[in-house]
Coordinates of C-alpha atoms and ligand atoms in Angstrom, one line a residue:
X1 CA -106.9 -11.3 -76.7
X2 CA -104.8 -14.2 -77.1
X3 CA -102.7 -14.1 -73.7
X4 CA -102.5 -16.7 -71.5
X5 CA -102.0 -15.9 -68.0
X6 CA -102.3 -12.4 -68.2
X7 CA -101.4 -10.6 -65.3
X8 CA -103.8 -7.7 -63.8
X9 CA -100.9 -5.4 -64.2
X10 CA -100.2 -6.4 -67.9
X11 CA -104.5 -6.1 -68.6
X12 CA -104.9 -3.4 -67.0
X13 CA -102.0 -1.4 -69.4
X14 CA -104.2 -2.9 -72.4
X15 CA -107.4 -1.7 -70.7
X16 CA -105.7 1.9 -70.7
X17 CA -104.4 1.2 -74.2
X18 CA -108.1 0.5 -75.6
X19 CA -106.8 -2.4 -76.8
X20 CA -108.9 -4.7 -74.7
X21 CA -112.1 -4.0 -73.2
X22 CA -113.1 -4.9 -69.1
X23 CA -116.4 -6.7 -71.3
X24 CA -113.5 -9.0 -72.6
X25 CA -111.4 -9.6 -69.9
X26 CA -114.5 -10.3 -68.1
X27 CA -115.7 -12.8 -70.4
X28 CA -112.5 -14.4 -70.4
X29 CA -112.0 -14.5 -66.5
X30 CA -115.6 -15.8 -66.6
X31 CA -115.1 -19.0 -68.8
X32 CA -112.2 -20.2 -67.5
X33 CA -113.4 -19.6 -64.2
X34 CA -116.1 -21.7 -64.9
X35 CA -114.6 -24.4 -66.8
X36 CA -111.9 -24.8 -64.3
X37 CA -113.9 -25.0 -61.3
X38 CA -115.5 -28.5 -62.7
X39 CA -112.3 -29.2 -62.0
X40 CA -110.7 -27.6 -58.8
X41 CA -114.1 -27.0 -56.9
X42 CA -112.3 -23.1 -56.2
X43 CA -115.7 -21.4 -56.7
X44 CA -118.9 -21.2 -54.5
X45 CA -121.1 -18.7 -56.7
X46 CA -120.2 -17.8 -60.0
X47 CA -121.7 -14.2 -60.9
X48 CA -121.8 -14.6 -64.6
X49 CA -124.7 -12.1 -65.4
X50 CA -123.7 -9.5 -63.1
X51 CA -119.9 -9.6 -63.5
X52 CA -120.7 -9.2 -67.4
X53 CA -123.4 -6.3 -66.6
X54 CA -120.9 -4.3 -64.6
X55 CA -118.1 -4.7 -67.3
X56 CA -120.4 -3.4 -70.2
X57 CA -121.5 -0.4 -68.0
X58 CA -117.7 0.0 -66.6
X59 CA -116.7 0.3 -70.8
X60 CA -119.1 2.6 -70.9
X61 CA -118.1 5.1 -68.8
X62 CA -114.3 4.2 -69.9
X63 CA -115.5 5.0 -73.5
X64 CA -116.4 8.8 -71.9
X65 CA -112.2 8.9 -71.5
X66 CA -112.8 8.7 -67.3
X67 CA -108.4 8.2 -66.5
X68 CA -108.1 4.7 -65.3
X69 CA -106.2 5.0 -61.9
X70 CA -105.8 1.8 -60.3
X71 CA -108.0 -1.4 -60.9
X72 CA -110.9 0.3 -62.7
X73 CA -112.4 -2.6 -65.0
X74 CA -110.5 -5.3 -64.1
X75 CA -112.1 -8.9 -62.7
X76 CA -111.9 -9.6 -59.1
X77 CA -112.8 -12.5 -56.7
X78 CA -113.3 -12.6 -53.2
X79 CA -113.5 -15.2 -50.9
X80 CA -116.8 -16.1 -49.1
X81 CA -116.3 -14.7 -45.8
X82 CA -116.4 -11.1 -47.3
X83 CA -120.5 -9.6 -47.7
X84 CA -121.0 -8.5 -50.6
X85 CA -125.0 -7.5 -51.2
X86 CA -125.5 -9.0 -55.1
X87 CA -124.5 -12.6 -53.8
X88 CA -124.7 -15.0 -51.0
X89 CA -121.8 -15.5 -48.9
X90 CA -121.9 -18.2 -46.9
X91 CA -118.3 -18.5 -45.2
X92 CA -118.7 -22.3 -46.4
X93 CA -120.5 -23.3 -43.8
X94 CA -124.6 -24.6 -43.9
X95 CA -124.8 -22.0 -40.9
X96 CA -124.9 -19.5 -43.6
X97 CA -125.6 -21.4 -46.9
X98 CA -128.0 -19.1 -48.2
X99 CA -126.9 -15.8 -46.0
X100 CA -127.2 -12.4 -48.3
X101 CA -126.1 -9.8 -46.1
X102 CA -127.7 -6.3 -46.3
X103 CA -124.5 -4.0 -46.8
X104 CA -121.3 -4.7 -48.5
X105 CA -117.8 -4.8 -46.8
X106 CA -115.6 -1.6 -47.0
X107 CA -113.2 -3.6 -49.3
X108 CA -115.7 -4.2 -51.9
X109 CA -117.1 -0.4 -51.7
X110 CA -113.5 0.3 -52.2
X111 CA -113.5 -1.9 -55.3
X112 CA -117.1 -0.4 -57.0
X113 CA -115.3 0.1 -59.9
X114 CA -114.2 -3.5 -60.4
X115 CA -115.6 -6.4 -61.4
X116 CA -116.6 -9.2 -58.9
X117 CA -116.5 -12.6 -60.5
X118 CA -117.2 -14.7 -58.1
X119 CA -117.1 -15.7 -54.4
X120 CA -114.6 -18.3 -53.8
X121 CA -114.5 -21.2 -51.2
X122 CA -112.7 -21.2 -48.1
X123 CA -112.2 -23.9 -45.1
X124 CA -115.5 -23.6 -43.0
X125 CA -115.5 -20.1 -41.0
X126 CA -111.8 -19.8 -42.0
X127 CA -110.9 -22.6 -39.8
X128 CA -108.4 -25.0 -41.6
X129 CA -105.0 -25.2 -43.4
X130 CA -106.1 -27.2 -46.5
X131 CA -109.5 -25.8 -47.5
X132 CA -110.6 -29.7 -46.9
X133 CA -113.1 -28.3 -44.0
X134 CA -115.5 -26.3 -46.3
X135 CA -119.1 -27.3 -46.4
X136 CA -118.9 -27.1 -50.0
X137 CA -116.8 -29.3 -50.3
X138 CA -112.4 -29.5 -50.8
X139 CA -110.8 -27.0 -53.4
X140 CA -107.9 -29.0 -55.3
X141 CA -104.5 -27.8 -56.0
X142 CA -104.4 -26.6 -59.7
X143 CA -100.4 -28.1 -59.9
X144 CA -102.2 -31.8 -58.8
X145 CA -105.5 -32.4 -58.3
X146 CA -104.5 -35.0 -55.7
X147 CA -103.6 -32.4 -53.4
X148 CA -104.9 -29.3 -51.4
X149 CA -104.4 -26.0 -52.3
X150 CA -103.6 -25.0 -48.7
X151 CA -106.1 -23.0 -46.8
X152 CA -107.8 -21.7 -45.6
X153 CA -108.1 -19.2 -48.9
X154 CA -107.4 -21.9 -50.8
X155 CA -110.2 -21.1 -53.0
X156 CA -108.8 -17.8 -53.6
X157 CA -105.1 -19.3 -54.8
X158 CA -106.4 -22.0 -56.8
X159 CA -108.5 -19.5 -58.9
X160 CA -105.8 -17.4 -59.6
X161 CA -103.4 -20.1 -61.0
X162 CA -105.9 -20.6 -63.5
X163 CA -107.3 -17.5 -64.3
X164 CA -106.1 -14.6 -66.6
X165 CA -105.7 -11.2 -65.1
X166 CA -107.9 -12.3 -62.0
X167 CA -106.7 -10.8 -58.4
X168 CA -108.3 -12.2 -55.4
X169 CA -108.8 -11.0 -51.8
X170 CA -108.4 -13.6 -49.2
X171 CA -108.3 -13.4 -45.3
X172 CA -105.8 -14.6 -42.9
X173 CA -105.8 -14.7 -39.2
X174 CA -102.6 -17.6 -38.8
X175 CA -101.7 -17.9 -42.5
X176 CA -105.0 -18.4 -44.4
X177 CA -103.3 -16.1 -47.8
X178 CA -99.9 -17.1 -47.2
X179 CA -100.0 -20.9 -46.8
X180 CA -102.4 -21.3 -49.9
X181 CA -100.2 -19.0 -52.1
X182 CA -97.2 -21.1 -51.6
X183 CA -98.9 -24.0 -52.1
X184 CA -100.2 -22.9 -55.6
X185 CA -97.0 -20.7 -56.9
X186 CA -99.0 -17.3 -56.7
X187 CA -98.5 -14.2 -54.4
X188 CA -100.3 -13.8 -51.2
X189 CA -99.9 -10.4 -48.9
X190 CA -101.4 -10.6 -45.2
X191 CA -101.0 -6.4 -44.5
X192 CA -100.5 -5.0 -40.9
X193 CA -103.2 -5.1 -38.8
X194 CA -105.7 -2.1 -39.0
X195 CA -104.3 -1.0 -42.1
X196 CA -106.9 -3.0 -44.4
X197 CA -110.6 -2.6 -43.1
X198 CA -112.2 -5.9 -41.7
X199 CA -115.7 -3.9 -41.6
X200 CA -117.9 -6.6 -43.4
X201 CA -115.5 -9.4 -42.9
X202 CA -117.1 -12.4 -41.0
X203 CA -115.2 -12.7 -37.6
X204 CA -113.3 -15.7 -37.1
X205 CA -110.8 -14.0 -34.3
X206 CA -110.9 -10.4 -34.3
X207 CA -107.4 -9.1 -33.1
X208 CA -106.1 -11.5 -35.4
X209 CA -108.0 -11.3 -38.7
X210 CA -106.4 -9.4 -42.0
X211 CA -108.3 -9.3 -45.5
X212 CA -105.4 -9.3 -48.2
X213 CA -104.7 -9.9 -51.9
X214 CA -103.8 -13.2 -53.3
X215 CA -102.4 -12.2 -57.2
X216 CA -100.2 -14.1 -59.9
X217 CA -97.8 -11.3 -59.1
X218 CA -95.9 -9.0 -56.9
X219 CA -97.3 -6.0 -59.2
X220 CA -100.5 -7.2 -59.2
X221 CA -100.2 -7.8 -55.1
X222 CA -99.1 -3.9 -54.6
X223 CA -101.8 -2.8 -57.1
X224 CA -104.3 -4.6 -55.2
X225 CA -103.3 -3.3 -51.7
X226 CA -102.8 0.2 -52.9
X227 CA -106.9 0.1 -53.2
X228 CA -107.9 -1.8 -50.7
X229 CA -106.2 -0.3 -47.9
X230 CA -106.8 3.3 -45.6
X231 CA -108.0 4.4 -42.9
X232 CA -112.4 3.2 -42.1
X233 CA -114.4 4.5 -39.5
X234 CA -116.5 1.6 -39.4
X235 CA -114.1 -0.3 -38.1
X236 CA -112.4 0.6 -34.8
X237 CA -109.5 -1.3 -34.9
X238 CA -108.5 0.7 -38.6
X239 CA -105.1 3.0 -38.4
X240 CA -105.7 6.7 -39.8
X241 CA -102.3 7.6 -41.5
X242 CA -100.9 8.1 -44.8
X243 CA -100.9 5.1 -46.9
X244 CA -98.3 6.0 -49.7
X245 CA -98.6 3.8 -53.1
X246 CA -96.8 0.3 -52.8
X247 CA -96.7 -0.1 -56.4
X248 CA -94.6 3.0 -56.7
X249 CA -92.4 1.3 -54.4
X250 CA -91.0 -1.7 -56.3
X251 CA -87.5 -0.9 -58.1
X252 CA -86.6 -4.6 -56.8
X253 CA -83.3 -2.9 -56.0
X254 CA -82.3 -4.3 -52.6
X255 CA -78.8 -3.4 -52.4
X256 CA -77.7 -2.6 -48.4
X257 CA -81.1 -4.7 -47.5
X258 CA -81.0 -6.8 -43.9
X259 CA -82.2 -9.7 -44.0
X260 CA -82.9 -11.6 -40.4
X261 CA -82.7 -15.5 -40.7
X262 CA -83.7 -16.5 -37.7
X263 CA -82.8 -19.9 -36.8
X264 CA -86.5 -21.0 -35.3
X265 CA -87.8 -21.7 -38.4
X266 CA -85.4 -24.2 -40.2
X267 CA -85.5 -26.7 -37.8
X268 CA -85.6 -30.6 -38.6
X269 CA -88.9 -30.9 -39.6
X270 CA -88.8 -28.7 -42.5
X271 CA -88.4 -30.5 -45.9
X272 CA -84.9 -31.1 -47.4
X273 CA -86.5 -29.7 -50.9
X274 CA -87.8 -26.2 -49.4
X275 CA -85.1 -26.0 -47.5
X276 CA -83.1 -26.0 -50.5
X277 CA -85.0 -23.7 -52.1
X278 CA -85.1 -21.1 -50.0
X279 CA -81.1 -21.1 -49.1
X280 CA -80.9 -20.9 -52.9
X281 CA -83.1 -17.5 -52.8
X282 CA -81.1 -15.6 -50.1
X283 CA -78.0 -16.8 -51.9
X284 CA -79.8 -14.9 -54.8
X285 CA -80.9 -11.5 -52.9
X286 CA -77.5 -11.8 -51.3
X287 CA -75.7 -11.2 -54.4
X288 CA -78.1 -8.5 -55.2
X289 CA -76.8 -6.6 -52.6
X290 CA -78.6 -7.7 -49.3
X291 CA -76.8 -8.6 -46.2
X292 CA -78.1 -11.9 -44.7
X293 CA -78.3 -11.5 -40.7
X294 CA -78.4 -14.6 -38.0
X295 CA -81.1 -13.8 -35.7
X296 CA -82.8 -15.5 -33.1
X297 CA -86.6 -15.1 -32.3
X298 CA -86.7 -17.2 -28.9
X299 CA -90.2 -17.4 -28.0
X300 CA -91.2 -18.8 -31.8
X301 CA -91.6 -22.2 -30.4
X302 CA -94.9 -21.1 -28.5
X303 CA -96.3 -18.9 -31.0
X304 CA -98.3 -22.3 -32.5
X305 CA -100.2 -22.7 -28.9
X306 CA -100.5 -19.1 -28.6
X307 CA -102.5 -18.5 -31.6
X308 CA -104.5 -21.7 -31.2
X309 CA -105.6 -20.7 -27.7
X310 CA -106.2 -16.8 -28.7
X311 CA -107.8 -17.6 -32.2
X312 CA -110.5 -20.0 -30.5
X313 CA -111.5 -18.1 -27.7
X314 CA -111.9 -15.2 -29.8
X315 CA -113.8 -17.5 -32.2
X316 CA -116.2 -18.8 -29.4
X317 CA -117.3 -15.3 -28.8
X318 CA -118.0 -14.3 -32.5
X319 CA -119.7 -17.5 -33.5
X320 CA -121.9 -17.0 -30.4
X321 CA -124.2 -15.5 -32.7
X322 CA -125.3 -17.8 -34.8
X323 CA -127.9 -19.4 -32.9
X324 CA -130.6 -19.9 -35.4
X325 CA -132.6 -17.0 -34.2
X326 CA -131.3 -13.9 -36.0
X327 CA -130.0 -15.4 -39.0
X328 CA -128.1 -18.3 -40.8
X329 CA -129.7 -21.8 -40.5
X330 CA -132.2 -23.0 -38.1
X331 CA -133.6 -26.2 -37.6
X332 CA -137.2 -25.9 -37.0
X333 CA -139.0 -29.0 -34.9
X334 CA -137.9 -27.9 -31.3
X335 CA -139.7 -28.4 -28.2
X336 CA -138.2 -25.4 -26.4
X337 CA -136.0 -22.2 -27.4
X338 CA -132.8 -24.2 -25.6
X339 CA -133.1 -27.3 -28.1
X340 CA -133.3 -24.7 -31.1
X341 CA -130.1 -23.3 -29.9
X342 CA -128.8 -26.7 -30.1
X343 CA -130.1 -28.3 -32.8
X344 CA -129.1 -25.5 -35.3
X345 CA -125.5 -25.4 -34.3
X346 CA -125.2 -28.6 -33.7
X347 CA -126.3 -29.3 -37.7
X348 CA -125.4 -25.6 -38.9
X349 CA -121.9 -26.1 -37.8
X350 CA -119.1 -28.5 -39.4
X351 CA -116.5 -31.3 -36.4
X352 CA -113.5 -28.2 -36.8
X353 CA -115.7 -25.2 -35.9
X354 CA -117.5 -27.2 -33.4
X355 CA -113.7 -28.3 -32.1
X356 CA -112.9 -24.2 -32.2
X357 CA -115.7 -23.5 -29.8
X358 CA -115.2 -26.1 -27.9
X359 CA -111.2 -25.1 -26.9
X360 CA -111.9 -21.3 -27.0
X361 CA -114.8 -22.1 -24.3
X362 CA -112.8 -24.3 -22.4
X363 CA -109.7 -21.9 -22.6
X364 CA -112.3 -18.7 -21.5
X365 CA -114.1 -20.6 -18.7
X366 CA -113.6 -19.7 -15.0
X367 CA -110.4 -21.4 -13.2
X368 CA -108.8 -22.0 -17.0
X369 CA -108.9 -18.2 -18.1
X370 CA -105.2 -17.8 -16.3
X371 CA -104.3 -20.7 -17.0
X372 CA -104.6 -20.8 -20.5
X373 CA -106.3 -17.4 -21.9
X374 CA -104.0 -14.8 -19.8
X375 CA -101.0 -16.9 -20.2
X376 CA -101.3 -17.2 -24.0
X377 CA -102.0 -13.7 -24.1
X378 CA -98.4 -13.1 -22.3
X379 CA -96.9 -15.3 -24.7
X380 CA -98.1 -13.1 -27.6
X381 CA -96.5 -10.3 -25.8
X382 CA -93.2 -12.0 -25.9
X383 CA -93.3 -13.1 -29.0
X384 CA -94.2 -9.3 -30.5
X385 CA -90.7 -8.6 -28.1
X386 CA -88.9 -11.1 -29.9
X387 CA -89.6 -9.7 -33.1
X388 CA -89.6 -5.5 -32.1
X389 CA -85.9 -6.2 -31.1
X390 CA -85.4 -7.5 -34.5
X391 CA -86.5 -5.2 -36.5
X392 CA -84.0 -2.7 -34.5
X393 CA -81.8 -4.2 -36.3
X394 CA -82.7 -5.4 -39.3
X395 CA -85.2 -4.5 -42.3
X396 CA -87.1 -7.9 -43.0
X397 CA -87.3 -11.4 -41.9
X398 CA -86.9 -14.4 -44.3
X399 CA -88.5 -17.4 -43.4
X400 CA -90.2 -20.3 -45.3
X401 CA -93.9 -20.4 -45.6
X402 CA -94.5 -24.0 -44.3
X403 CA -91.8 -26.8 -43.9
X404 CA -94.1 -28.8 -46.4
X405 CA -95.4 -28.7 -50.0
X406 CA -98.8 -29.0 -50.4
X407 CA -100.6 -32.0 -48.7
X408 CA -102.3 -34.8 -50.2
X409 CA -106.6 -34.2 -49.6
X410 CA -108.0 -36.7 -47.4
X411 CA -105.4 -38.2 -45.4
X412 CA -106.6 -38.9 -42.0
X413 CA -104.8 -36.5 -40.1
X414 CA -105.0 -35.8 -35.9
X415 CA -105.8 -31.4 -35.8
X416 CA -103.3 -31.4 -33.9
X417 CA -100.6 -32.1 -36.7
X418 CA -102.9 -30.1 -39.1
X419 CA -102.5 -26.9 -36.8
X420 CA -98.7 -27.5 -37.1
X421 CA -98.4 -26.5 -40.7
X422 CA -98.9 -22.9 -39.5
X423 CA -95.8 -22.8 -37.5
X424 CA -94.4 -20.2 -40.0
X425 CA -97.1 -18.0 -40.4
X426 CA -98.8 -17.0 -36.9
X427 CA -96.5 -14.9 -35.5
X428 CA -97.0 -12.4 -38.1
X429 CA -100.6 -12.2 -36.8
X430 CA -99.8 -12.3 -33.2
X431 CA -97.7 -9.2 -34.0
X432 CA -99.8 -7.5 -36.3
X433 CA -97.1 -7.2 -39.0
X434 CA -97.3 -7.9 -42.4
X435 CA -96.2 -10.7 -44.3
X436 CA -95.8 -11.9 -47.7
X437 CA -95.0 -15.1 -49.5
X438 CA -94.0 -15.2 -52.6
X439 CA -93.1 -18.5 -55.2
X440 CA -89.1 -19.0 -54.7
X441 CA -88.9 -22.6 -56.4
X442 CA -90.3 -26.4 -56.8
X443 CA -90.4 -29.6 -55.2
X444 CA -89.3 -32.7 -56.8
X445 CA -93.0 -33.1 -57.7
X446 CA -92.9 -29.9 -59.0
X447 CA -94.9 -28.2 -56.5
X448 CA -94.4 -24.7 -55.9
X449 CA -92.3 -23.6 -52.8
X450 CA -93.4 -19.9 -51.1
X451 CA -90.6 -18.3 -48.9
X452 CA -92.4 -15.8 -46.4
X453 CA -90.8 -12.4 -45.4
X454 CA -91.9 -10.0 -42.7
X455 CA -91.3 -6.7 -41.8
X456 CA -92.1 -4.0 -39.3
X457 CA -95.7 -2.8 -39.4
X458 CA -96.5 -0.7 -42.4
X459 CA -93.5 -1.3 -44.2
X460 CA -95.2 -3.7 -46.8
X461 CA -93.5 -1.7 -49.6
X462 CA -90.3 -3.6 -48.3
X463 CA -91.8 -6.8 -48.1
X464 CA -93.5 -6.2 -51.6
X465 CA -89.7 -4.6 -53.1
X466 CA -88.1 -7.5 -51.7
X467 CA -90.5 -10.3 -53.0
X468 CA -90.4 -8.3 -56.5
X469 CA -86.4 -8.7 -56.0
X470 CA -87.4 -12.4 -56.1
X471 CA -89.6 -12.6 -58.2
X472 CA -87.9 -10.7 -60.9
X473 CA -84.6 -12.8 -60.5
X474 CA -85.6 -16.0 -60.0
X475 CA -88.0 -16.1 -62.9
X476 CA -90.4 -18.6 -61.6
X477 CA -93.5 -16.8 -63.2
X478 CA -92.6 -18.1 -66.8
X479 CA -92.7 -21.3 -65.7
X480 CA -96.4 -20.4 -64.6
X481 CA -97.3 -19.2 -67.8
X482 CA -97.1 -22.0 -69.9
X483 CA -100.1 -22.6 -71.2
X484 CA -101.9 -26.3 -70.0
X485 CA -101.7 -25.6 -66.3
X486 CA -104.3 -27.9 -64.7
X487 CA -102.8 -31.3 -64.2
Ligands
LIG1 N1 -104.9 -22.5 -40.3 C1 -105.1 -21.5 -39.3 C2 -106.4 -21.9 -38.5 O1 -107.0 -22.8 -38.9 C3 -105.2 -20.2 -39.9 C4 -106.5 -19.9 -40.5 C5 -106.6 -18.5 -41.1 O2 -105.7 -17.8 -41.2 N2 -107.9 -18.1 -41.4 O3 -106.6 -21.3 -37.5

């Protein structure tokens, strides 16, 4: 097995082939998994022996001629706020450094026949833009070890950059798969809300919160999605219909495609280099055949201070439970129960989820709840208007992913211009639509540039058609190929 940067699709046809076996690929995924992470700080817990265990007894049962249907075999790694029973998972925080939870999430039931690698690190409770807020510790950008990797998955994009045939699922609530794919050059879907189960996801802000793949590519994306998603009756908020194959979907012809470019999002702020590169994309898909739209989406310039107001409150409420009684970390020389409340989230907790609790109280608390909660809440409501009327009209929505490349770690940044990075990416949660971004070019530093489409809910098999359009035309994933990727 001799490939570098293998894609799931491309192992999985060798898999079916007998010409490679999942104890291989494992092994494989396993070392450079390893050996990278000296590096790029991507993993939290590596699990070597029972990764390897599952792959001997997956080849096994293969070896019985079982049809291989969909991921069967193939590694997998999941970010840290998704419980899994054989590991820890910690959601990078000390609150729940040594947290093994008693029953795995639906999406890892839904992947038994897979092997899980490794857990991967995250910014603290999902909170962050440039995994920098993690207990553990930053993740750094494969492309430049200078910089972040985008977050707050940023565990999850860094360790697929690096690793042959791995797919990762991420979560994002304002961008947390989207914004760290761009910034390392790989694929990164957030699905419609309710069509993926969050049933063993740790809450950050519920109405909000999506777990999706981060892959090398578009194929590997759809594949991934096609398993993970369906209706779960463990989780109330999951939609009950028919979930036809995505994969089956992409013929990356987009001829007669509308494409909405709505105005809001290339304002002055965004880089002159992404800028570029994304006009130069829908130049591209326009001369396959799609029809690029003007549109406006009015209310996008409140969508930041919406999802900031909604996500924290949300996030007060869930994190209300760890409180050092029923589990996570508790500090233990307290002089009354009041004191252990405060002492063990005062230590269990990192400054940006402490700064979450603290807005999402303020904006809950009596004579601020109109103010602040309500009228964000109306916002949303607009903004969802905004983008209903446009799909009326149009099929997808082109947009960049960020108006930046990736960041340099440790600059000494206010939140406030931190939060802004996520411009481009809340909406799509505030709606409940999906989202994908997908690699469209470089910076002058040759970082990788995402451009983010959207698309009515469940229609992720245009989003994925029309990123495979992209992907398949521009290229860009032989330049990801070559073989010393880490600089
Ligand atoms: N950066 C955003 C935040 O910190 C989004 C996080 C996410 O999607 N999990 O809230």
């Amino acid at each position: 097995m001799n490939n570098t940067n293998l894609t799931a699709y491309e192992a999985r046809k060798l898999l079916k082939s007998k010409e490679v076996s999942s104890a291989e690929l494992t092994t494989k995924a396993l070392r450079q998994i390893t050996e990278n992470n000296e590096k790029l700080n991507f993993a939290i817990s590596i699990e070597l022996d029972y990764a390897l265990k599952m792959a001997e007894s997956f080849d096994k049962t293969a070896c019985k001629g079982v049809e291989l249907n969909s991921i069967q075999g193939l590694p997998i790694a999941v970010k840290d706020n998704i419980c899994t029973v054989f590991s820890k998972t910690t959601c990078a925080s000390r609150m729940l450094k040594g947290y093994v939870s008693p029953y795995n999430a639906t999406v890892i039931d839904k992947l038994s026949d897979s092997i899980i690698t490794a857990k991967l690190n995250m910014d603290e409770f999902a909170m962050g833009s440039t995994t920098e807020t993690s207990y553990f510790g930053a993740v750094k950008n494969p492309h430049d070890i200078e910089k972040s990797p985008g977050g707050s998955s940023g565990g999850c994009a860094a360790a697929v950059a690096v690793t042959d045939a791995l797919m990762t699922l991420g979560s994002d609530t304002g961008g947390s798969i989207r914004l760290p794919a761009a910034h390392c050059g790989v694929v990164g879907l957030k699905p419609t809300y309710g069509s993926v189960s969050r049933y063993g996801l740790i809450a950050f802000a519920s109405s909000l919160d999506q777990i999706g793949p981060i892959c090398k590519s578009v194929k590997d994306t759809a594949m991934l999605y096609d398993a993970i998603c369906g209706h779960d009756k463990r989780d109330l908020t999951s939609i009950g219909r028919e979930y036809p194959s995505a994969l089956k979907c992409l013929t990356g012809n987009i001829r007669g495609l509308k494409i909405g470019v709505p105005d809001e999002y290339f304002t002055s702020d965004i880089n002159e280099d992404v800028k570029t590169a994304i006009f130069k994309t829908l130049t591209t898909l326009e001369k396959l055949g799609a029809e690029l739209i003007p549109i406006s989406l009015k209310h996008a310039q409140y969508a930041l201070s919406a999802y900031y107001i909604i996500s924290s409150a949300e996030a007060s409420s869930n994190l209300s439970r760890f409180d050092g009684v029923r589990y996570g970390y508790r500090r233990d020389d307290n002089s009354s129960i009041e004191e252990l409340f405060v002492n063990s989230r005062t230590e269990g907790f990192g400054d940006e989820v402490k700064r979450r609790i603290l807005l999402g109280t303020f904006v809950l608390s009596e004579g601020y709840y109109d103010k602040y909660y309500l009228k964000a809440k109306q916002t949303a409501q607009l903004i969802k208007s905004d983008f209903q009327n446009a799909f009326s009209a149009i099929d997808v929505i082109a947009t960049p992913v960020s108006f930046n490349t990736a960041p340099k770690l440790n600059q000494k940044r206010s939140p406030v211009s931190v939060y802004s990075e996520d411009f481009c990416t809340v909406s799509a949660n505030l709606c409940g639509i999906p989202a994908i971004s997908v690699p469209c070019g470089f910076d002058k530093d040759s970082m990788p540039i995402g451009i983010q489409f959207m698309a009515d809910s469940f229609r992720e098999d245009l989003l994925l058609n029309t990123a495979y359009a992209v992907e398949t035309e521009l290229n860009l994933f032989q330049w990801a190929r070559r073989e010393s990727y880490v600089r």
